[in-house]
Short mmCIF file of C-alpha atoms and ligand atoms in Angstrom, two decimals:
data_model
loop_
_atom_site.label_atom_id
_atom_site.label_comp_id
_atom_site.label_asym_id
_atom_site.label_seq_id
_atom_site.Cartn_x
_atom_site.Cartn_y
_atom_site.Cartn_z
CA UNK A 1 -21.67 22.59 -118.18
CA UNK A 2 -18.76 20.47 -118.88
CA UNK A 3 -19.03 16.68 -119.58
CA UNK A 4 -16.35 14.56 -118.74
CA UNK A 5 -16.33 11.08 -119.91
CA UNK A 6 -14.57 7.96 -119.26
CA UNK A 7 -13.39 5.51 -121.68
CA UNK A 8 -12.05 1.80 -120.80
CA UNK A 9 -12.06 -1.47 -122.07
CA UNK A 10 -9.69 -4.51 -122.82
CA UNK A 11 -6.90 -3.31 -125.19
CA UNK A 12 -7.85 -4.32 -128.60
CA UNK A 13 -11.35 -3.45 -127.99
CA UNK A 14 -11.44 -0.46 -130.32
CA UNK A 15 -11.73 2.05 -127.71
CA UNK A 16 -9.14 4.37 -129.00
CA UNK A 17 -11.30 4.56 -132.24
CA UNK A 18 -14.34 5.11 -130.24
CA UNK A 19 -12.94 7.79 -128.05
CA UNK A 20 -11.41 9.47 -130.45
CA UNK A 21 -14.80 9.65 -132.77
CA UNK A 22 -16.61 10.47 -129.49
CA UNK A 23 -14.47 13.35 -128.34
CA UNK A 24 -14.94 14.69 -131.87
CA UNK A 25 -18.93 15.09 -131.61
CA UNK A 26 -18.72 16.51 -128.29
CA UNK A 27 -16.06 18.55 -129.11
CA UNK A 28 -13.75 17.82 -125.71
CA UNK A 29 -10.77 17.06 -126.49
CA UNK A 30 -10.00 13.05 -126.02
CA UNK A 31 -6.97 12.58 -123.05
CA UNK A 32 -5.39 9.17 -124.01
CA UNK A 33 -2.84 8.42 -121.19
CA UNK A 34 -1.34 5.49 -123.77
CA UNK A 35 -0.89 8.28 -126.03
CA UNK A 36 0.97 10.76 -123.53
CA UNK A 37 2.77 8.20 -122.15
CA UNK A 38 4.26 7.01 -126.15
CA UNK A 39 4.73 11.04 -126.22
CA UNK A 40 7.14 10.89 -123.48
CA UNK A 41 8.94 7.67 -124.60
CA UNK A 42 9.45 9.26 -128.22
CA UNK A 43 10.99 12.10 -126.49
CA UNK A 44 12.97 10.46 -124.09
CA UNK A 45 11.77 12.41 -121.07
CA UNK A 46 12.99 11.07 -117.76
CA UNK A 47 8.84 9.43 -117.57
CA UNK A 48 9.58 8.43 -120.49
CA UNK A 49 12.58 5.85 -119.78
CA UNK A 50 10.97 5.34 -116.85
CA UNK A 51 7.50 4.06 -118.99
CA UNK A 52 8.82 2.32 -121.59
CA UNK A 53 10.34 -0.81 -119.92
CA UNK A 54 7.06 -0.80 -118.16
CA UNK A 55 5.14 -0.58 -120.90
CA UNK A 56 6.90 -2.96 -123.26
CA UNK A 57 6.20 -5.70 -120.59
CA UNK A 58 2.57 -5.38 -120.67
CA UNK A 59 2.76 -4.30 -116.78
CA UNK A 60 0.83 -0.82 -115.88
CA UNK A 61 3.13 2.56 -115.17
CA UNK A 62 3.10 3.03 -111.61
CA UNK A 63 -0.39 5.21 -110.19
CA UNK A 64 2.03 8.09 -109.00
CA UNK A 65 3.46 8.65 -112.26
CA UNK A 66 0.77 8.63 -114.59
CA UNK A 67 -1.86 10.59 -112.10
CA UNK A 68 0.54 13.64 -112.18
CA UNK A 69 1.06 13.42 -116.10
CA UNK A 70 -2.91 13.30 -116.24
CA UNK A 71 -3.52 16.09 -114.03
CA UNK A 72 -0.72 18.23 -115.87
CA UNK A 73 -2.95 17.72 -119.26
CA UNK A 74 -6.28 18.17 -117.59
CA UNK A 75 -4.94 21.50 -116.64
CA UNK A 76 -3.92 22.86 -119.56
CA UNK A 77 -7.16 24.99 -120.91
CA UNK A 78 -8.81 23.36 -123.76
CA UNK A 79 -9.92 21.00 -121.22
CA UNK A 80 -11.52 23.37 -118.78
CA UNK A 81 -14.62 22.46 -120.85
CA UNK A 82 -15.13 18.81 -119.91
CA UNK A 83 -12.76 15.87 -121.63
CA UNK A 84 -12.75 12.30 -122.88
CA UNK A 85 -10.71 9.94 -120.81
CA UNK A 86 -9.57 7.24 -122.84
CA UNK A 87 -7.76 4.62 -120.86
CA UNK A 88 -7.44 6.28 -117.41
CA UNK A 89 -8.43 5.34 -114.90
CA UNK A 90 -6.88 2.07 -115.20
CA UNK A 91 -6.99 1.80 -111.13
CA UNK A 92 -8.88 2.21 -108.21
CA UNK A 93 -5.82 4.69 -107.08
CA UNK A 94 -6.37 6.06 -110.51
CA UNK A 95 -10.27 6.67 -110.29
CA UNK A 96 -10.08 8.09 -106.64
CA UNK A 97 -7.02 10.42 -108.33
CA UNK A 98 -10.03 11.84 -111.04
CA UNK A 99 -12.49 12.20 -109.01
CA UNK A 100 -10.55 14.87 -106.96
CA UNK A 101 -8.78 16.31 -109.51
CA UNK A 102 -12.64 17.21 -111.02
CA UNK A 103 -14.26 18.12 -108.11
CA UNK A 104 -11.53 20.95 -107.25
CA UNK A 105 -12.39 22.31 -110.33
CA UNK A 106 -16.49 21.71 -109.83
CA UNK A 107 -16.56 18.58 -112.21
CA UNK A 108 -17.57 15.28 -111.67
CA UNK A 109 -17.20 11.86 -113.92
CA UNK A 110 -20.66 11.92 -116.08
CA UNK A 111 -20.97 9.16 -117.92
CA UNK A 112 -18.70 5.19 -117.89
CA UNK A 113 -18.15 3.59 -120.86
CA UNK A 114 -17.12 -0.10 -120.82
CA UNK A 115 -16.16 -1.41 -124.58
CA UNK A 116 -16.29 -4.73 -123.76
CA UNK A 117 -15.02 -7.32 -126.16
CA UNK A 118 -14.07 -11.41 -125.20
CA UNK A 119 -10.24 -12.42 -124.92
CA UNK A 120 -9.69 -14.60 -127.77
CA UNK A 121 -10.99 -11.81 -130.19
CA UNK A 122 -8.73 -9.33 -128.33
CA UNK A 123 -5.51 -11.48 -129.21
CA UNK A 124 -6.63 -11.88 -132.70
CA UNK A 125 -7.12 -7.89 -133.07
CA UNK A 126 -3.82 -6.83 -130.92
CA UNK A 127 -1.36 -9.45 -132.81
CA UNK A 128 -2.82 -8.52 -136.23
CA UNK A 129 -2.22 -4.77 -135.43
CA UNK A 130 1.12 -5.25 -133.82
CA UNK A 131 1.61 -6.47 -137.48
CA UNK A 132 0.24 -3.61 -139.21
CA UNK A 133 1.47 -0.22 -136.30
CA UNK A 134 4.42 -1.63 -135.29
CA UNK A 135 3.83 -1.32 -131.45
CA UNK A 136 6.47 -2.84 -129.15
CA UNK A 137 3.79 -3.99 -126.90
CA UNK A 138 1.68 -5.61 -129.39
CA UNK A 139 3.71 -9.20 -129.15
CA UNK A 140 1.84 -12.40 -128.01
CA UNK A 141 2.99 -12.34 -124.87
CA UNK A 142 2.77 -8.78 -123.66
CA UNK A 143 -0.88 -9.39 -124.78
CA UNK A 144 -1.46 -12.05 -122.85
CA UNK A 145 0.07 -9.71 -120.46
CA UNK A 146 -1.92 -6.77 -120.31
CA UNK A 147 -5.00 -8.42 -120.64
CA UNK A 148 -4.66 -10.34 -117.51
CA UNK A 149 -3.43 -6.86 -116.18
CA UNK A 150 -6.73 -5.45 -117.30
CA UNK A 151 -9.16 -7.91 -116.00
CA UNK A 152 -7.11 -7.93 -111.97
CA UNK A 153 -6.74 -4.23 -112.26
CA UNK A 154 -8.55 -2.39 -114.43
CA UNK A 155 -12.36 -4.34 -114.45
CA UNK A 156 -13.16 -4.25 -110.70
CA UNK A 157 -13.46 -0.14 -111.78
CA UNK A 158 -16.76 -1.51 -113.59
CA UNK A 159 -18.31 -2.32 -110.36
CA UNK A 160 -17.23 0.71 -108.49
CA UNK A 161 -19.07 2.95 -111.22
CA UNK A 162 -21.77 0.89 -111.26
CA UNK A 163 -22.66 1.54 -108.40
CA UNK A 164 -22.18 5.24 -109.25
CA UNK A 165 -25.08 4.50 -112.02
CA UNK A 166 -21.94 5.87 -114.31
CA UNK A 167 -21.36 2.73 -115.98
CA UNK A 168 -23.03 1.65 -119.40
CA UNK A 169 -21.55 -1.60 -121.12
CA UNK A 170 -21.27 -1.49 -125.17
CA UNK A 171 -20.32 -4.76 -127.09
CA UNK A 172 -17.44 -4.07 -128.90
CA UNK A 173 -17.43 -7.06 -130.72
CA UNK A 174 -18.98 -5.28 -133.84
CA UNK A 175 -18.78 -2.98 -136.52
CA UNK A 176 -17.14 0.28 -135.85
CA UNK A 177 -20.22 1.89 -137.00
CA UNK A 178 -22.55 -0.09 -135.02
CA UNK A 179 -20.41 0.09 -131.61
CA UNK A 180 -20.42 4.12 -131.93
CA UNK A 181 -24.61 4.64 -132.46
CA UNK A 182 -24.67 2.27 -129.16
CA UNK A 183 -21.87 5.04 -127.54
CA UNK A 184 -23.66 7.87 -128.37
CA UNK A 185 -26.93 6.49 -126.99
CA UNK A 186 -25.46 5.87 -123.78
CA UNK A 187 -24.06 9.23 -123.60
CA UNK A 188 -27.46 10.77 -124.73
CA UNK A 189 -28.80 8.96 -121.83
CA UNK A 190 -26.57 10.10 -119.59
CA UNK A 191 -26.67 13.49 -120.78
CA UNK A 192 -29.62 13.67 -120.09
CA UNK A 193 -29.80 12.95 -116.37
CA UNK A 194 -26.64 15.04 -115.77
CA UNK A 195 -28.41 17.86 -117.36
CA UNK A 196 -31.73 16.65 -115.63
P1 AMP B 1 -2.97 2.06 -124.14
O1 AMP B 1 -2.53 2.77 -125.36
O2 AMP B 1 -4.09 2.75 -123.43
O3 AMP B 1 -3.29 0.60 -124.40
O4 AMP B 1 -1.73 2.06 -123.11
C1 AMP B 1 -0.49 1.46 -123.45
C2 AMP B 1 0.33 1.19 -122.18
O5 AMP B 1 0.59 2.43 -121.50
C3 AMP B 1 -0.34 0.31 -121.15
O6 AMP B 1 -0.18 -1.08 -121.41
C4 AMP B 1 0.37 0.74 -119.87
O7 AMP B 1 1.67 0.19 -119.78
C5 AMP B 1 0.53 2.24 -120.09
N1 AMP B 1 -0.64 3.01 -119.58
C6 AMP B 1 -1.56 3.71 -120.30
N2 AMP B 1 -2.49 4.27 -119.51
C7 AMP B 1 -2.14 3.93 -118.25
C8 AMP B 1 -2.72 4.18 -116.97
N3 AMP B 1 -3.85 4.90 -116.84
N4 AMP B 1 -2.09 3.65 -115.89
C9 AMP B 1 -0.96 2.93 -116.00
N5 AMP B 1 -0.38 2.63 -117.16
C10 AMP B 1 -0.96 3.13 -118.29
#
């Protein structure tokens, strides 16, 4: 049966990392919307021109755009088996977008998890690894940016799976190692009603 599982927190809280080791014990492969989206902007697609502005600013692509990117990817077939969403949904569009897009194919979100970490650690993290990675949307201000962007647009999603009984919250403000036994445990827990 596949799993699919969504991934979302502030940016900074580590959730690429967690995703990423996630997807790799499940063995689904992890769908990073950041990451398709800095696909299209190295290749200079025409979503690509479109994005980067966008994303440079700190501001959120617009729900249109990004939904058909996703569904493009989910679609392609090592994904038929379940996936890891790793910053998508970022919207309440977004989420309503996924949860059609899985139930035409018989799927259904299985487990939520929130990586939740507090703002001034966030800035610390983001502006030390705009230092180290380079990325153009890593300055102090498009921080400030996209965090504020995250908790108007992308928090009040905790709520709506919460009431779903999807949602499981995982402080992020620890070691890597420590923030991935509490990920799996959540997912064990999950996995366990889904396959209930
Ligand atoms: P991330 O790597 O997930 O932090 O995403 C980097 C940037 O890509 C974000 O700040 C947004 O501009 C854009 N982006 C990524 N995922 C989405 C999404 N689901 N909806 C809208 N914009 C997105």
């Amino acid at each position: 049966m596949p799993v699919d599982v969504v991934f979302f927190g502030p940016p900074g809280s580590g959730k690429g990392t967690q995703a990423s080791r996630l997807a790799s014990t499940l063995g689904i492969p992890q769908i990073s919307t950041g990451d398709l989206l800095r696909s299209h902007v190295a290749r200079g697609t025409e979503l690509g021109k479109i994005a980067k502005p966008i994303m440079d600013s700190g501001a959120l692509v617009p729900d249109d755009l990004v939904i058909r990117m996703l569904k493009e990817r989910v679609e392609e077939p090592d994904a038929t088996g379940g996936a890891l969403f790793d910053g998508f949904p970022r919207t309440v569009p977004q989420a309503a977008a996924l949860d059609k897009l899985l139930q035409e194919e018989g799927r259904a979100v299985g487990v939520v998890l929130f990586i939740d970490v507090s703002d001034p650690v966030i800035v610390e993290r983001l502006v030390r690894r705009s230092l180290l990675e380079g990325r153009t949307d890593d300055t102090p201000e498009t921080v400030t940016s996209r965090l504020r962007v995250f908790r108007e647009k992308t928090e009040p999603l905790a709520e709506l799976y919460r009431q779903r009984n999807l949602f499981h919250r995982v402080d992020g403000d620890r070691p890597v190692e420590a923030v991935a036994a509490d990920v799996l445990a959540a997912v064990n827990h999950a996995a366990g009603r889904i396959l209930a």
